[in-house]
């Protein structure tokens, strides 16, 4: 096997996939700027993406905040710096862990569900029937899901931030003998508005990617039930990879501004 040919084929596949996803994304968001809109469809998606994801996001945040507090306390103890634990927990949750964990939870729950739903519609030719009835599938199926994810993920991140900080507070005050009032005052005094805002910007970008990957793989699924299963797996994996890639790029950009 010629390694140069292999590298070239992989490179072309990546470029082709990137171009197809970019064009799909543009077709998905274009209907948002002109009527008709489907507010009931948007409300239904916001309920499915946002409200029904609250339990899993909340549980993830509280345990992550608690574990983060313990690790920072242990690490800080090696430098006699245990008292900075509240500040580091708050910074880590708001700037990084809150948006990333909420996005990963949505990638596993929402992106897979979108891919499965659209894949089933493709397999049963419902999407083709929609075209026959002069209804644009991108306007009715893709655009509401993308908009709902972009709106809901920052809101879920706010919840994750609050619950994650609360998890750290519980561990610090119940097992590490921190003063509850001093802990909260140190957290409030240390956090800056940009710490929260940068996390919310990340969350909006992650929400777009989660919905885009679910819609793209579900809409283009082939091969019946097996194709739907493959589309679901690809949606979750590609959404997770894009979340980590964009997180690094956004963090690098924010650190220079």
Short mmCIF file of C-alpha atoms in Angstrom, two decimals:
data_model
loop_
_atom_site.label_atom_id
_atom_site.label_comp_id
_atom_site.label_asym_id
_atom_site.label_seq_id
_atom_site.Cartn_x
_atom_site.Cartn_y
_atom_site.Cartn_z
CA UNK A 1 0.00 0.00 0.00
CA UNK A 2 1.37 3.37 -1.01
CA UNK A 3 1.39 5.58 2.12
CA UNK A 4 1.38 8.79 0.07
CA UNK A 5 -1.75 7.64 -1.78
CA UNK A 6 -3.38 6.72 1.52
CA UNK A 7 -2.62 10.11 3.07
CA UNK A 8 -3.91 11.83 -0.05
CA UNK A 9 -7.16 9.85 -0.02
CA UNK A 10 -7.73 10.59 3.66
CA UNK A 11 -7.02 14.28 3.09
CA UNK A 12 -9.50 14.43 0.21
CA UNK A 13 -12.13 12.64 2.32
CA UNK A 14 -11.67 15.16 5.13
CA UNK A 15 -11.90 18.11 2.71
CA UNK A 16 -15.01 16.65 1.04
CA UNK A 17 -16.69 15.96 4.39
CA UNK A 18 -15.89 19.47 5.62
CA UNK A 19 -17.34 21.01 2.46
CA UNK A 20 -20.50 18.91 2.62
CA UNK A 21 -21.09 19.76 6.28
CA UNK A 22 -20.48 23.47 5.63
CA UNK A 23 -22.99 23.54 2.77
CA UNK A 24 -25.49 21.56 4.84
CA UNK A 25 -25.08 24.03 7.70
CA UNK A 26 -25.66 27.00 5.41
CA UNK A 27 -28.83 25.37 4.02
CA UNK A 28 -29.92 24.70 7.58
CA UNK A 29 -29.57 28.24 8.93
CA UNK A 30 -30.69 30.11 5.78
CA UNK A 31 -34.45 29.54 6.51
CA UNK A 32 -34.04 31.32 9.85
CA UNK A 33 -33.79 34.67 8.03
CA UNK A 34 -37.00 34.50 6.00
CA UNK A 35 -40.60 33.30 6.62
CA UNK A 36 -42.43 31.03 6.90
CA UNK A 37 -41.23 29.94 10.33
CA UNK A 38 -42.55 27.10 12.44
CA UNK A 39 -42.73 28.32 16.06
CA UNK A 40 -44.51 25.18 17.31
CA UNK A 41 -41.75 23.03 15.88
CA UNK A 42 -39.17 25.29 17.56
CA UNK A 43 -40.99 25.08 20.90
CA UNK A 44 -41.19 21.29 20.61
CA UNK A 45 -37.45 21.06 19.94
CA UNK A 46 -36.60 23.42 22.80
CA UNK A 47 -38.60 21.21 25.13
CA UNK A 48 -36.83 18.07 23.90
CA UNK A 49 -33.34 19.58 23.78
CA UNK A 50 -33.40 21.92 26.75
CA UNK A 51 -35.98 20.96 29.36
CA UNK A 52 -35.58 17.19 29.10
CA UNK A 53 -31.77 17.51 29.32
CA UNK A 54 -31.87 19.33 32.67
CA UNK A 55 -31.64 16.20 34.89
CA UNK A 56 -28.60 14.69 33.19
CA UNK A 57 -26.80 18.04 32.94
CA UNK A 58 -27.54 18.85 36.59
CA UNK A 59 -26.32 15.47 37.87
CA UNK A 60 -23.16 15.70 35.79
CA UNK A 61 -22.44 19.22 37.03
CA UNK A 62 -22.90 18.55 40.73
CA UNK A 63 -20.61 15.50 40.79
CA UNK A 64 -18.02 17.21 38.59
CA UNK A 65 -17.97 20.27 40.84
CA UNK A 66 -17.59 18.08 43.93
CA UNK A 67 -14.77 16.00 42.42
CA UNK A 68 -13.03 19.12 41.11
CA UNK A 69 -13.10 20.68 44.58
CA UNK A 70 -11.50 17.61 46.14
CA UNK A 71 -8.78 17.43 43.49
CA UNK A 72 -7.93 21.12 43.74
CA UNK A 73 -7.84 20.90 47.53
CA UNK A 74 -5.45 17.94 47.34
CA UNK A 75 -3.24 19.58 44.72
CA UNK A 76 -3.28 22.96 46.43
CA UNK A 77 -2.26 21.30 49.71
CA UNK A 78 1.09 20.41 48.19
CA UNK A 79 1.85 24.15 47.93
CA UNK A 80 -0.02 25.24 51.08
CA UNK A 81 -2.58 26.90 48.76
CA UNK A 82 -5.79 25.13 49.77
CA UNK A 83 -7.59 28.43 50.31
CA UNK A 84 -7.65 29.25 46.58
CA UNK A 85 -9.90 26.26 45.98
CA UNK A 86 -13.19 28.25 45.71
CA UNK A 87 -11.75 30.56 43.06
CA UNK A 88 -10.28 27.75 40.94
CA UNK A 89 -13.48 25.70 41.13
CA UNK A 90 -15.57 28.66 39.98
CA UNK A 91 -13.16 29.52 37.16
CA UNK A 92 -12.90 25.93 35.94
CA UNK A 93 -16.65 25.41 35.97
CA UNK A 94 -17.69 28.64 34.26
CA UNK A 95 -14.98 28.86 31.60
CA UNK A 96 -14.49 25.20 30.75
CA UNK A 97 -16.31 22.36 32.44
CA UNK A 98 -19.81 23.84 32.46
CA UNK A 99 -20.13 24.39 28.69
CA UNK A 100 -18.09 21.33 27.68
CA UNK A 101 -19.89 18.86 29.93
CA UNK A 102 -23.32 20.22 29.02
CA UNK A 103 -22.41 19.97 25.33
CA UNK A 104 -21.14 16.39 25.69
CA UNK A 105 -24.34 15.38 27.47
CA UNK A 106 -26.33 16.88 24.60
CA UNK A 107 -24.10 15.18 22.05
CA UNK A 108 -24.91 11.83 23.61
CA UNK A 109 -28.61 12.43 24.16
CA UNK A 110 -29.78 15.00 21.63
CA UNK A 111 -27.48 14.53 18.65
CA UNK A 112 -28.16 10.79 18.65
CA UNK A 113 -31.91 11.35 18.97
CA UNK A 114 -31.94 13.84 16.08
CA UNK A 115 -29.94 11.51 13.86
CA UNK A 116 -32.20 8.57 14.70
CA UNK A 117 -35.38 10.58 14.05
CA UNK A 118 -34.27 12.06 10.75
CA UNK A 119 -32.68 8.78 9.72
CA UNK A 120 -35.96 6.96 10.31
CA UNK A 121 -37.79 9.62 8.31
CA UNK A 122 -35.29 9.16 5.49
CA UNK A 123 -35.63 5.37 5.58
CA UNK A 124 -39.43 5.55 5.44
CA UNK A 125 -39.31 8.21 2.68
CA UNK A 126 -41.10 10.80 4.81
CA UNK A 127 -38.54 13.43 3.84
CA UNK A 128 -39.16 12.72 0.16
CA UNK A 129 -42.90 12.95 0.76
CA UNK A 130 -42.36 16.32 2.43
CA UNK A 131 -40.66 17.60 -0.70
CA UNK A 132 -43.57 16.30 -2.79
CA UNK A 133 -45.92 18.39 -0.62
CA UNK A 134 -43.77 21.49 -1.31
CA UNK A 135 -42.43 21.64 2.25
CA UNK A 136 -38.74 22.39 2.55
CA UNK A 137 -37.20 19.78 4.93
CA UNK A 138 -34.42 22.17 5.85
CA UNK A 139 -36.94 24.82 6.90
CA UNK A 140 -39.20 22.44 8.83
CA UNK A 141 -36.76 19.85 10.21
CA UNK A 142 -33.22 21.24 10.32
CA UNK A 143 -33.56 24.97 11.09
CA UNK A 144 -35.76 24.60 14.23
CA UNK A 145 -33.41 21.99 15.70
CA UNK A 146 -30.31 24.11 15.12
CA UNK A 147 -31.93 27.24 16.57
CA UNK A 148 -33.29 25.33 19.57
CA UNK A 149 -29.86 23.88 20.37
CA UNK A 150 -28.14 27.27 20.02
CA UNK A 151 -30.67 28.81 22.44
CA UNK A 152 -30.90 25.94 24.92
CA UNK A 153 -27.26 25.01 25.44
CA UNK A 154 -26.23 28.41 26.91
CA UNK A 155 -29.23 28.18 29.25
CA UNK A 156 -28.21 24.67 30.28
CA UNK A 157 -24.67 25.94 30.82
CA UNK A 158 -25.93 28.57 33.27
CA UNK A 159 -27.64 25.78 35.20
CA UNK A 160 -24.49 23.63 35.03
CA UNK A 161 -22.37 26.55 36.31
CA UNK A 162 -24.62 27.14 39.31
CA UNK A 163 -24.98 23.47 40.20
CA UNK A 164 -21.27 22.76 39.64
CA UNK A 165 -20.25 25.58 41.97
CA UNK A 166 -22.84 24.34 44.46
CA UNK A 167 -21.30 20.87 44.30
CA UNK A 168 -17.88 22.30 45.14
CA UNK A 169 -19.42 24.37 47.93
CA UNK A 170 -21.08 21.31 49.47
CA UNK A 171 -17.85 19.31 49.53
CA UNK A 172 -15.82 22.25 50.84
CA UNK A 173 -18.21 23.10 53.65
CA UNK A 174 -19.28 19.57 54.65
CA UNK A 175 -15.99 17.67 54.46
CA UNK A 176 -13.14 20.20 54.20
CA UNK A 177 -14.19 22.62 56.95
CA UNK A 178 -14.50 25.71 54.75
CA UNK A 179 -16.67 28.53 56.06
CA UNK A 180 -19.83 28.63 53.86
CA UNK A 181 -20.11 32.41 53.78
CA UNK A 182 -16.40 32.99 53.12
CA UNK A 183 -16.47 30.38 50.34
CA UNK A 184 -19.32 32.12 48.53
CA UNK A 185 -17.80 35.57 49.07
CA UNK A 186 -14.44 34.47 47.66
CA UNK A 187 -16.20 32.95 44.65
CA UNK A 188 -18.25 36.06 43.97
CA UNK A 189 -15.32 38.44 44.42
CA UNK A 190 -13.08 36.42 42.12
CA UNK A 191 -15.37 35.73 39.17
CA UNK A 192 -15.51 38.29 36.38
CA UNK A 193 -18.35 38.72 33.92
CA UNK A 194 -16.14 37.58 31.03
CA UNK A 195 -15.56 34.23 32.76
CA UNK A 196 -19.28 33.48 32.44
CA UNK A 197 -19.76 35.18 29.07
CA UNK A 198 -16.93 33.28 27.38
CA UNK A 199 -18.46 30.02 28.58
CA UNK A 200 -21.85 30.99 27.16
CA UNK A 201 -20.32 31.86 23.78
CA UNK A 202 -18.68 28.46 23.74
CA UNK A 203 -22.00 26.84 24.62
CA UNK A 204 -23.79 28.51 21.70
CA UNK A 205 -21.11 27.26 19.28
CA UNK A 206 -21.27 23.77 20.79
CA UNK A 207 -25.07 23.78 20.50
CA UNK A 208 -24.82 24.55 16.79
CA UNK A 209 -22.40 21.68 16.27
CA UNK A 210 -24.45 19.18 18.26
CA UNK A 211 -27.59 19.89 16.24
CA UNK A 212 -25.70 20.15 12.94
CA UNK A 213 -24.05 16.75 13.34
CA UNK A 214 -27.32 15.11 14.34
CA UNK A 215 -29.18 16.63 11.40
CA UNK A 216 -26.41 16.01 8.86
CA UNK A 217 -25.88 12.33 9.63
CA UNK A 218 -29.59 11.61 10.06
CA UNK A 219 -30.62 13.45 6.90
CA UNK A 220 -27.97 11.67 4.81
CA UNK A 221 -28.37 8.20 6.32
CA UNK A 222 -28.62 5.27 3.92
CA UNK A 223 -29.24 1.55 4.21
CA UNK A 224 -32.40 1.27 6.28
CA UNK A 225 -32.20 0.35 9.97
CA UNK A 226 -28.48 -0.38 9.82
CA UNK A 227 -27.87 3.01 8.24
CA UNK A 228 -29.86 4.72 10.99
CA UNK A 229 -27.72 3.03 13.62
CA UNK A 230 -24.54 4.05 11.83
CA UNK A 231 -25.79 7.63 11.50
CA UNK A 232 -26.54 7.78 15.23
CA UNK A 233 -23.04 6.62 16.13
CA UNK A 234 -21.39 9.01 13.66
CA UNK A 235 -23.47 11.92 14.97
CA UNK A 236 -22.33 11.40 18.56
CA UNK A 237 -18.67 10.80 17.69
CA UNK A 238 -18.36 13.70 15.24
CA UNK A 239 -20.19 16.09 17.59
CA UNK A 240 -17.86 15.16 20.48
CA UNK A 241 -14.75 15.59 18.33
CA UNK A 242 -15.93 18.98 17.04
CA UNK A 243 -16.75 20.11 20.58
CA UNK A 244 -13.20 19.40 21.77
CA UNK A 245 -11.61 20.95 18.66
CA UNK A 246 -13.67 24.13 18.83
CA UNK A 247 -13.14 24.34 22.60
CA UNK A 248 -9.40 24.49 22.09
CA UNK A 249 -9.68 27.05 19.29
CA UNK A 250 -12.10 29.27 21.22
CA UNK A 251 -10.01 29.06 24.39
CA UNK A 252 -6.92 30.06 22.42
CA UNK A 253 -8.80 32.98 20.85
CA UNK A 254 -10.26 34.15 24.17
CA UNK A 255 -6.85 34.01 25.85
CA UNK A 256 -5.51 36.51 23.29
CA UNK A 257 -8.36 39.01 23.61
#
